[in-house]
Amino acid sequence: MALILAIETSCDETAVAILRGCDELLAGEVWSQASLHAAYGGVVPEVASRNHLAALPGLVRTALRKAGVQLDGIDAFAATSGPGLPTALLVGMAHAKALAIGAGRTFLAVDHIEGHLYSPFFGEPEIPPHLGMVISGGHTLLVDVESYGACRVLGSTLDDAAGEAFDKVAKLLGLNYPGGVEIERLAREGNPARYDFPRSMLHSGDFQFSFSGLKTSVRYLLERESVSLPDVCASFQDAVAEVLVKKAIAAAQSARRSVIAVSGGVSSNGRVQALLSRHASEAGIEVRFAPRELRTDNAAMIAYVAALQLGAGGGSQLSVDVHPSFDLQHFERNRPGAHPSTI
Ligand code: KG4
Ligand code: ZN
């Protein structure tokens, strides 16, 4: 069974994981820089990359120690190549490439969205056909997946990602970053029917999302009247959840998939989970959620995709560069074994 060391530095989490095969997680270190960025109300790219650089060597050593393996026992080194912050991605990619060159082993570049997308199946040797919904701070995607690497994006967001909408509304409400958890906490005490926020693009007839209008409605409301914070949180959360859930079910039905797999930070939201579970069960659809610790950014999901890639005979050229933006063609063409191994 191959031993893979994976590095994730696409945003503000510095993470290292060591995985044996595709199911034995020997180490999964995640250092969140969130508190360093909280003062700025969002992630500052240069602060993130400088801290990735400072933290990575120590995290790699810790992961190796916890896994009880030496560097020369690792068979392949993987890193997130994108999407993400360019300077942050560069740090992890350069680190993994250097380790691969030093140890004379294979290097694997892994797409961050694939990491999230396949995380609900972590540990399984094959990805079954399903409808994937990635709802994170950076992305909102509905993806029709036939098997690992064979997928088609059915819809994405035209503006803010779902998590970004939570974060921006939290900022408007004077709550801490990242805002999703704070909004959910306050929403528990609130009345979701108090404010009638728009369900943007619910009836657009496609699988696209838009959350910026919803954010603007919250802003106008705050400018207009003094509000009940828990009621705003509950009403906003319901508006996001309803659109996400109804579009996911419609996409699964249109693609004739009987499983919906949900990943990304927003998949931790209890209201999204409950609403999706209820509607999916009514529609005869099974729902899989990513394991809790794999919902926000981590390196275990990157190691898992690297293992699937390796199993399919993949490997990346050392010349492969970071790809900061989500590129649909790149994503859908990201087939296993597409890149010949260099080492
Ligand atoms: O997956 P992730 O690390 O983001 C990216 O890779 O971009 O998830 C972070 C996002 C943040 O926007 C955060 O506010 C949101 O997930 N989030 C939540 C919850 N927990 C995290 N949103 C709503 N409810 C939650 N419980
Ligand atoms: Zn992510």
XYZ file of N, CA and C and ligand atoms in Angstrom, residues 112 116 136 297 301, ligand 2:
16
model
N -8.006 21.289 -5.576
C -8.652 21.496 -4.273
C -10.144 21.135 -4.306
N -12.462 18.414 -2.011
C -13.763 18.547 -1.337
C -14.774 17.560 -1.930
N -18.434 25.592 -0.110
C -17.334 26.013 0.758
C -17.247 27.529 0.790
N -11.064 23.036 5.151
C -9.838 22.665 4.446
C -8.923 21.781 5.290
N -8.077 15.067 2.650
C -8.865 14.941 1.411
C -7.961 15.053 0.186
Zn -11.710 24.397 0.529
